[in-house]
XYZ file of C-alpha atoms in Angstrom:
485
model
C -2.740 6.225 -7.344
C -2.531 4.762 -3.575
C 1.104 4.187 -1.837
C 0.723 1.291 0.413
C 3.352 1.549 3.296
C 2.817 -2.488 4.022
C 1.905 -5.729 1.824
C -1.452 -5.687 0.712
C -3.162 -8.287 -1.010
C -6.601 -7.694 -3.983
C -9.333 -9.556 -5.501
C -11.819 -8.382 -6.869
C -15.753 -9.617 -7.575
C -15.036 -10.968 -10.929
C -13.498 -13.931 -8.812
C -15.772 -14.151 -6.541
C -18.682 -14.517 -8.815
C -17.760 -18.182 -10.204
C -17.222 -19.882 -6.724
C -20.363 -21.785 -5.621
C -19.791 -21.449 -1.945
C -22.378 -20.317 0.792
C -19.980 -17.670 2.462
C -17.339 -15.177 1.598
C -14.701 -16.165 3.861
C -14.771 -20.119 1.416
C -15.089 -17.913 -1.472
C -11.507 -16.107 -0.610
C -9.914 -19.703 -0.211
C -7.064 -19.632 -2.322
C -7.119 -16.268 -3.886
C -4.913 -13.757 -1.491
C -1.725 -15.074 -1.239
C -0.682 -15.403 2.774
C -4.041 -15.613 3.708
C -5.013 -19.039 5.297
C -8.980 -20.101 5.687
C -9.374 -23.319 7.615
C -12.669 -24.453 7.835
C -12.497 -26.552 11.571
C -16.069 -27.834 11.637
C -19.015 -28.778 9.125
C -21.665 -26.694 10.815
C -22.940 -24.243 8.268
C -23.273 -21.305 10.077
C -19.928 -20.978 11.910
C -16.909 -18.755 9.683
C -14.342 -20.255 8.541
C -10.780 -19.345 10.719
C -8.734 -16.832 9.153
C -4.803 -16.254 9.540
C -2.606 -13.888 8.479
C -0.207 -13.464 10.735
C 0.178 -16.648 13.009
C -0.690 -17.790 16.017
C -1.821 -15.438 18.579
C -0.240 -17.256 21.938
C 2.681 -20.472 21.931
C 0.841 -22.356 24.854
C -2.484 -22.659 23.274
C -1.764 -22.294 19.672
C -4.458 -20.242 18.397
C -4.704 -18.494 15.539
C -4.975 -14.480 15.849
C -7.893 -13.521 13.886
C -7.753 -10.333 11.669
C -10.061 -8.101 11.694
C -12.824 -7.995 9.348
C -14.135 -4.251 8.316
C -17.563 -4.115 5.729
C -17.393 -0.706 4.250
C -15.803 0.512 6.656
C -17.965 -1.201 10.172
C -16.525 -4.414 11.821
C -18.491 -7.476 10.912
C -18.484 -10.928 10.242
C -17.636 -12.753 6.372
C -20.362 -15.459 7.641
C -23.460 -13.179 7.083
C -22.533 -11.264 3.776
C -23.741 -11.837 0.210
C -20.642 -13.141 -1.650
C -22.294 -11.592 -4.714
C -22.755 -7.967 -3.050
C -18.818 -8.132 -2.647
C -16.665 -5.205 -5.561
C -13.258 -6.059 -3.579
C -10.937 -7.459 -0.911
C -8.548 -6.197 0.462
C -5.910 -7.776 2.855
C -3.385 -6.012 5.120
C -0.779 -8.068 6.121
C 1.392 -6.651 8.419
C 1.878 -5.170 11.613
C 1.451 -1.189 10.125
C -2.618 -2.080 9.886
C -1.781 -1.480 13.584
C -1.110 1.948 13.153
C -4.327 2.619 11.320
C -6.954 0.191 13.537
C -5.521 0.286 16.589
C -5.248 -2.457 18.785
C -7.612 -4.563 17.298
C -5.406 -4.786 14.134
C -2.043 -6.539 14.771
C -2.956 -9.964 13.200
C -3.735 -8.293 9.702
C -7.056 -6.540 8.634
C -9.434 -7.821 5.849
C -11.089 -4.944 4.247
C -14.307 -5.752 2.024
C -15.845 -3.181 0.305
C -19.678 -3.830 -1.214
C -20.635 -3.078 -4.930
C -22.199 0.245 -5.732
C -24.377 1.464 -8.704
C -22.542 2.754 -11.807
C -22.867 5.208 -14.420
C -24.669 5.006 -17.070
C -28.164 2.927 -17.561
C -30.027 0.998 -14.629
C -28.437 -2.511 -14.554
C -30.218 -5.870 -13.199
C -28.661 -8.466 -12.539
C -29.799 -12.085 -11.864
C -27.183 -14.909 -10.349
C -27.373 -18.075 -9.232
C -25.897 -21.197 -9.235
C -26.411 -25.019 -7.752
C -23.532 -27.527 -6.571
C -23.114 -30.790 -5.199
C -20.408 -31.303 -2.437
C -18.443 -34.260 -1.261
C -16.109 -34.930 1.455
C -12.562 -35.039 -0.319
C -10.439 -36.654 2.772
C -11.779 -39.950 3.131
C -9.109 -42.816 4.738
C -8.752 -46.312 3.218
C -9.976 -48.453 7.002
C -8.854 -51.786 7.278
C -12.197 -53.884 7.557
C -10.607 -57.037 7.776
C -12.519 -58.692 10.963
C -9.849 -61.144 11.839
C -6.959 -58.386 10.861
C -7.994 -55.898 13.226
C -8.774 -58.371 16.268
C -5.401 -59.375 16.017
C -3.743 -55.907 16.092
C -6.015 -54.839 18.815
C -5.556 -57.725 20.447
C -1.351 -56.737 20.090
C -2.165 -53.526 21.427
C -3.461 -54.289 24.194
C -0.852 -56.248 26.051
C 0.723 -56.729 28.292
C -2.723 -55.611 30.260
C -5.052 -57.900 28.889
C -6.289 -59.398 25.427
C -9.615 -58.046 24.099
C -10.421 -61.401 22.390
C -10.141 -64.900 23.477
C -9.489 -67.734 21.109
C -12.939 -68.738 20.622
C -13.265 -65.033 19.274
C -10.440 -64.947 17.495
C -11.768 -68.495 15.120
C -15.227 -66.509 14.816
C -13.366 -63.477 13.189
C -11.183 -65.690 11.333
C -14.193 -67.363 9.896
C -15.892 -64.247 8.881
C -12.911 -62.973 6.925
C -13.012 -66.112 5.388
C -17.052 -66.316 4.411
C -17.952 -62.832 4.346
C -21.716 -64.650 4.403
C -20.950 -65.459 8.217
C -23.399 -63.050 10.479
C -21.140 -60.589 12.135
C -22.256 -61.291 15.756
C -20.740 -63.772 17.966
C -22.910 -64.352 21.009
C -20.960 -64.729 24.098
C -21.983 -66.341 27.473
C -22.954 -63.812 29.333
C -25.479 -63.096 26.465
C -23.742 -59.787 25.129
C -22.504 -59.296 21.421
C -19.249 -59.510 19.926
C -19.063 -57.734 17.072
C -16.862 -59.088 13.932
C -17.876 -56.578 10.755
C -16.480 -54.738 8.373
C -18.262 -51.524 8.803
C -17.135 -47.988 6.424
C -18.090 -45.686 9.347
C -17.520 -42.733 7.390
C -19.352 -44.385 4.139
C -22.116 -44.853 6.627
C -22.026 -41.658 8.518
C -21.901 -39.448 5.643
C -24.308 -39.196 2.431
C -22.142 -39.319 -0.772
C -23.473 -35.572 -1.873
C -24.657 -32.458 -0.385
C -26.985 -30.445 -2.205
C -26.755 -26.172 -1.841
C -27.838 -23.150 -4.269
C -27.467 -19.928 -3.842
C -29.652 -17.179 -5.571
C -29.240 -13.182 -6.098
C -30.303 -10.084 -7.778
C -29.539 -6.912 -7.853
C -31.007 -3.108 -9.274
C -28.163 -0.525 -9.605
C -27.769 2.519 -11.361
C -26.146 5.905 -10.729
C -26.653 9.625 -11.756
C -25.433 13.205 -11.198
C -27.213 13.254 -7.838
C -27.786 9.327 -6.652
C -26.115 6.407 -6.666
C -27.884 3.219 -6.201
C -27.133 -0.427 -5.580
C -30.217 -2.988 -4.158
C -30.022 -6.202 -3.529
C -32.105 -9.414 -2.498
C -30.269 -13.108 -1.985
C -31.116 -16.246 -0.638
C -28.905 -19.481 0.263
C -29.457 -23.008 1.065
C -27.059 -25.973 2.169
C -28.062 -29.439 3.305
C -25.624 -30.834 5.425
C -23.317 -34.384 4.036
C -24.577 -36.287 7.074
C -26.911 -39.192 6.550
C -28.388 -39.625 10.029
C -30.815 -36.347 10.943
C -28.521 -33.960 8.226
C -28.684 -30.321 9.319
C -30.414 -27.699 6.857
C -29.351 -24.068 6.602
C -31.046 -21.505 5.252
C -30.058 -18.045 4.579
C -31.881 -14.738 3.494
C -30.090 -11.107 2.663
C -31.811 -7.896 2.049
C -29.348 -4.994 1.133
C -29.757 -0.884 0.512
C -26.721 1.216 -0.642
C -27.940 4.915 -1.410
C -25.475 7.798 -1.988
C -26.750 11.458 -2.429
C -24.690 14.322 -3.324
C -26.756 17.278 -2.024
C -24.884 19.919 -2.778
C -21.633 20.388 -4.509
C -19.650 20.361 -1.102
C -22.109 17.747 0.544
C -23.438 14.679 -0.170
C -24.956 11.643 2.900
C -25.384 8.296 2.164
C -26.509 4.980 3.861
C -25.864 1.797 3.899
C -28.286 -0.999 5.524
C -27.708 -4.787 5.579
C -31.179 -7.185 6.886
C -30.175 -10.710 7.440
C -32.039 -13.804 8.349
C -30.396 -17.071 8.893
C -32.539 -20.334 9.805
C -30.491 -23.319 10.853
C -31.972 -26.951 11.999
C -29.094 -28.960 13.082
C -29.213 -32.886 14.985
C -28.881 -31.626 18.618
C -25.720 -33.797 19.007
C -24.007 -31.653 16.749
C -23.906 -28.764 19.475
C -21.552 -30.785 21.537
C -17.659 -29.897 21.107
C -16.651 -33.482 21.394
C -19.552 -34.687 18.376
C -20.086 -31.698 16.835
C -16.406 -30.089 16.078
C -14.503 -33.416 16.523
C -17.632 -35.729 14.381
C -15.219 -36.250 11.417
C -12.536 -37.445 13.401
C -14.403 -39.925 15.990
C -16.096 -41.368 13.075
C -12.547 -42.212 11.802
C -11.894 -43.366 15.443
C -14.932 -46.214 15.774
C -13.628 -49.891 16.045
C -14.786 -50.992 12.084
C -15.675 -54.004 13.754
C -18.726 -52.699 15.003
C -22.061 -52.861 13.054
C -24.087 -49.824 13.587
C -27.280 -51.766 14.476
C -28.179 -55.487 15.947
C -29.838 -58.455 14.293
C -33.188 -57.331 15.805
C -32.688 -53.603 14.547
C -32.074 -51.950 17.387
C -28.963 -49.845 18.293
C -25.503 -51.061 18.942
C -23.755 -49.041 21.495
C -21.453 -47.562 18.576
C -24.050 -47.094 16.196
C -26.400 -45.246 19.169
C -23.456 -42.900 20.366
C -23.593 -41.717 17.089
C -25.516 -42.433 14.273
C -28.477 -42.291 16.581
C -28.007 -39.526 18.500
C -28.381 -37.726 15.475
C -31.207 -39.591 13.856
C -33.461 -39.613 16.703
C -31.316 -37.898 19.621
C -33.562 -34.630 19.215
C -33.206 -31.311 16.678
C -31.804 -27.555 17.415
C -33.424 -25.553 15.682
C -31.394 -21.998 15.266
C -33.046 -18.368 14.244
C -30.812 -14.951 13.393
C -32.117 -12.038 12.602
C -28.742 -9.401 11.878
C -29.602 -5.315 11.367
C -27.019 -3.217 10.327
C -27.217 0.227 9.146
C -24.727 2.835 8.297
C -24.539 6.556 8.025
C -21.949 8.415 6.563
C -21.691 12.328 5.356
C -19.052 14.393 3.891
C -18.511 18.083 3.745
C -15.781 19.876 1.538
C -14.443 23.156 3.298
C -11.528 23.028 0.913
C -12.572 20.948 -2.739
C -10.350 17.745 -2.849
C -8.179 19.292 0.039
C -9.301 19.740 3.292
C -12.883 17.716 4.210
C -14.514 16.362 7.150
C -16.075 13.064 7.245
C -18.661 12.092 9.809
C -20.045 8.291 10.419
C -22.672 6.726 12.355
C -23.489 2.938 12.387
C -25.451 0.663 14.548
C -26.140 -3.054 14.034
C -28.240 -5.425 16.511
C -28.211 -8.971 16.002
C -30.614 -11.504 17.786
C -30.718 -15.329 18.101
C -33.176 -18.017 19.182
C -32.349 -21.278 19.605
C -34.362 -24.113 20.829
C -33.301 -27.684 21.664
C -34.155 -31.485 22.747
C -32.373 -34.229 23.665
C -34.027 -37.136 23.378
C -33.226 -40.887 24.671
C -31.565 -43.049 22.051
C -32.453 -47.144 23.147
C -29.572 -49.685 22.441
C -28.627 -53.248 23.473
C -25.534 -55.392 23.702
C -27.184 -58.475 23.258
C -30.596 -59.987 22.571
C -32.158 -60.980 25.967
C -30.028 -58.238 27.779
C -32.290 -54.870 29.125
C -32.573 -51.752 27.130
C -30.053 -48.907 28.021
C -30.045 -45.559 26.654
C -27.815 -42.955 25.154
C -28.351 -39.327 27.018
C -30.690 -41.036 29.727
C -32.794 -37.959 31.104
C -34.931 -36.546 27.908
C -34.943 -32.571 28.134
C -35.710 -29.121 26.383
C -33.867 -26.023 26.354
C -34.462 -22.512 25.119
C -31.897 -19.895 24.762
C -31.966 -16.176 23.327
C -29.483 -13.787 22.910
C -28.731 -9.748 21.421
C -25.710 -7.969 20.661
C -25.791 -4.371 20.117
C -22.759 -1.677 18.698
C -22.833 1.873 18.122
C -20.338 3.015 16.542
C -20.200 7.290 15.973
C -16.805 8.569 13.898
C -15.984 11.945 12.397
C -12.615 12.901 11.161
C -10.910 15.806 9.239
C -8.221 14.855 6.115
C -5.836 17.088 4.540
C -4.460 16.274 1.692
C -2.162 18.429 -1.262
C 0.905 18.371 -3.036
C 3.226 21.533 -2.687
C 5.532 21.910 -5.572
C 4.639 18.812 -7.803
C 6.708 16.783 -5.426
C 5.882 17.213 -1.731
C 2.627 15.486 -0.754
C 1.528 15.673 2.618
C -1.752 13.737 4.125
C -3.195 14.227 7.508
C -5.917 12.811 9.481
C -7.127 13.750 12.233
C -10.845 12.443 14.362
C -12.613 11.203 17.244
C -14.311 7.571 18.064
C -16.431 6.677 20.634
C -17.960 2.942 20.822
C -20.724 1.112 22.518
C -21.405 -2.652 23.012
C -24.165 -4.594 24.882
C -24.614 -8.304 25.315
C -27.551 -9.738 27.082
C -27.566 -13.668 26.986
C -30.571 -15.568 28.706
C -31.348 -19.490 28.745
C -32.968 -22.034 30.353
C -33.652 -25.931 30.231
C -35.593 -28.419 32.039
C -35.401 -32.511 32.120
C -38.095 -35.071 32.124
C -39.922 -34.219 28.912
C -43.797 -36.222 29.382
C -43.546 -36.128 25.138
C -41.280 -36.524 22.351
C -43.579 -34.985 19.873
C -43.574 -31.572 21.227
C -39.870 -30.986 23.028
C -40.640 -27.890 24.921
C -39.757 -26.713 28.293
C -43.660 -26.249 29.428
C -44.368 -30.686 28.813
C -41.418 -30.928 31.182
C -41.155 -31.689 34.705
C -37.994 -32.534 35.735
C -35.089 -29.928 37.527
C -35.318 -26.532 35.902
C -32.073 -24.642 35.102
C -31.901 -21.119 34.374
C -28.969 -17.967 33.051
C -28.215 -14.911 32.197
C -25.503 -12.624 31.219
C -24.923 -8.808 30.625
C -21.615 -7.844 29.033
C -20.804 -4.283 27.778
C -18.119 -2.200 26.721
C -17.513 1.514 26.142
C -14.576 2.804 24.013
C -13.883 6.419 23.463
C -10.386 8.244 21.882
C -9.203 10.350 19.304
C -6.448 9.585 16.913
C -4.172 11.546 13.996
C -1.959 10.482 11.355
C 0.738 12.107 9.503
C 2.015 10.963 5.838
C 4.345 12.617 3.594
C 5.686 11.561 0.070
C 8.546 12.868 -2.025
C 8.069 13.035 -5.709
C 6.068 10.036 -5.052
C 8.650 7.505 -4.385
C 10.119 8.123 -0.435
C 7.229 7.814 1.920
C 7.382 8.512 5.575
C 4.067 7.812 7.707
């Protein structure tokens, strides 16, 4: 039986199982009460934000993220197996402090991973295949003549963005849909009069993703075993250049009892992530915000002329992403655990001794490319994201994390339990960053930094951070009902 001294929300893999989702922070959508998941952007391989406990500052309203432990090592819901998940737990107020420090006051989301189980040696084999679709879609007035009007409304008293002549052309499209949609004006650019569905055209009507898993567990007197292999794969909902994502996890969970007061055990996670992604999508303003500009384009606007080339709308866009150039995104993520246990005391007074180290490396390569548009037919060529180039960036993060502590734990009289902790931590953490780009690419079939010759650009950066303290903790419980901690 466990006394929480603070709210604590559970759920356990049984729920977990049924949700076709590609990460574990969607898969806890909806399930802990008082815990809010927001996903902010479409790219695949960002997490979800989490809240517990509100924002973390009034004057730029972010959220204060909780932090995430994985059996016990800080990590990230993003690059876990949903199906490796046994439980989640949630603590939701300020006393996580008291336990995880400083690093703790916005709530703490504990997951702990399955484990083999008695008995004989289970496999298991899970999978499952979905097709998304954007839920939030806005009914657009498309009415040509409708919209020039109220444009035309809100622009004054500063100027009118139509003239009369414009204003009959619009009115005749509305009334013979069969009217072309471009009004040619004297200086030889394009007018446009549509009735374009941006977000119909920006987005395909389904996105297809499975997800795949399988496990060998099994447990006796001596081991305990739990192995596991998964694989995951999203295609993006957008039409023009959609992004692919494709993940790979590897995990070992071994437990040996030794000896009757010992026992070791390890725990190793291997993940590889591969993620090719429209480069346009890497830029805050198109990539985060792309949902909401879309809604934001003039439906007036086609997306391409009469002679098939590129409006200006339809080039900011649309073809940035079609033909704008690809990022294509590698992970590799490492993380292994070690953890021992000795009994001086059976079930009373033991020391526990961890020691965990994870690396995780990225390589990303880009291109931007020239997108060609026109405003009218005999007017020149101009381009979207003039100067072609090629980038290259690669990154590593490194902990090491080293923990032993002592517990005491017994109940004096059948009604007086007392619990203490006592340990040491010491931390490490590296970041080297490096990345370069160049302009002026002589080729479009191979965008690489060497078939450049433009301006070269390059940096770096080297970040670490040492932590080192020890820490103790006092509990007492009368007759299991008061509890003082």
């Amino acid at each position: 039986r466990i006394n929480p001294t603070g709210a604590v929300g559970v759920t356990d893999s049984k729920a977990l199982e049924s949700r076709p989702v590609s990460n574990a922070a969607s898969a806890l959508q909806g399930l802990v009460p008082g815990l809010q998941i927001t996903s902010r952007s479409g790219s695949m391989e960002k997490t979800p934000t989490m809240n517990i406990r509100g924002t973390a500052t009034i004057g730029e309203g972010t959220s204060g993220n909780p932090l995430v432990l994985i059996d016990g090592m800080e990590g990230d819901l993003n690059t876990i197996n949903p199906q490796d998940i046994e439980s989640v737990s949630v603590l939701k107020d300020a006393a996580a402090a008291s336990i995880y420090g400083s690093r703790a006051p916005f709530g703490v989301i504990l997951v702990t991973t399955k484990s083999g189980k008695a008995g004989k040696v289970q496999i298991n084999y899970n999978n499952n295949f979905s097709l998304r679709q954007n839920t939030q879609e806005q009914d657009v007035i498309t009415d040509p003549y409708l919209v020039a009007q109220v444009r035309n409304v809100m622009s004054r008293p500063f100027y009118n963005l139509y003239n009369e002549e414009q204003l009959a052309y619009a009115k005749k499209v509305s009334e013979d849909p069969s009217t072309s949609p471009y009004f040619l004006n004297p200086d030889g650019s394009y007018s446009y009069f549509g009735n374009t569905d941006w977000v119909g055209e920006a987005y395909k009507k389904n996105g297809f993703s499975t997800q795949h898993s399988v496990d060998i567990s099994g447990k006796t007197d001596k081991v305990n075993y739990f192995l596991s292999a998964g694989y995951n794969f999203t295609d993006g909902m957008i039409r023009y250049g959609t992004d692919k994502f494709n993940r790979y996890n590897v995990r070992s969970k071994l437990d040996f009892k030794l000896t009757d007061w010992w026992s070791v055990s390890n725990n190793t996670q291997i993940i590889f992530t591969d993620y090719d992604k429209p480069t346009a999508l890497n830029d805050s303003y198109s990539g985060d915000s792309y949902f909401w500009s879309i809604n934001r384009l003039n439906p007036m606007d086609t997306p391409k002329n009469p002679d098939g080339s590129w409006t200006s709308s339809g080039a900011s866009w649309l073809g940035r992403l079609g033909e704008g150039g690809r990022t294509t995104q590698k992970g590799a993520n490492i993380t292994t655990q070690f953890n021992t246990r000795i009994d001086i005391l059976k079930d009373v007074l033991w020391v526990n001794g961890n020691f965990a180290y994870s690396t995780k490396k990225n390589r990303d390569r880009s291109a931007v490319l020239s997108v060609p548009y026109k405003n009218g037919p005999e007017l020149e060529t101009l381009y979207k994201d003039e100067v072609n180039s090629a980038s290259a960036a690669s990154s590593e993060t490194k902990n090491i994390t080293f923990d032993v502590y002592a517990t005491f734990a017994k109940t004096f009289n059948e009604k007086h339990f007392v619990n203490v902790v006592a340990g040491f931590n010491q931390e490490e953490y590296r970041y080297e960053y490096t990345g370069m780009s160049r302009n002026n690419l002589i080729t479009d079939g191979l965008p690489t930094i060497q078939l450049a010759t433009g301006d070269m650009s390059m940096s770096e950066s080297i970040s670490t951070l040492a932590l080192r303290g020890a820490y103790a903790r006092f509990n007492y419980t009368f007759d299991n009902k008061n509890i003082l901690g």
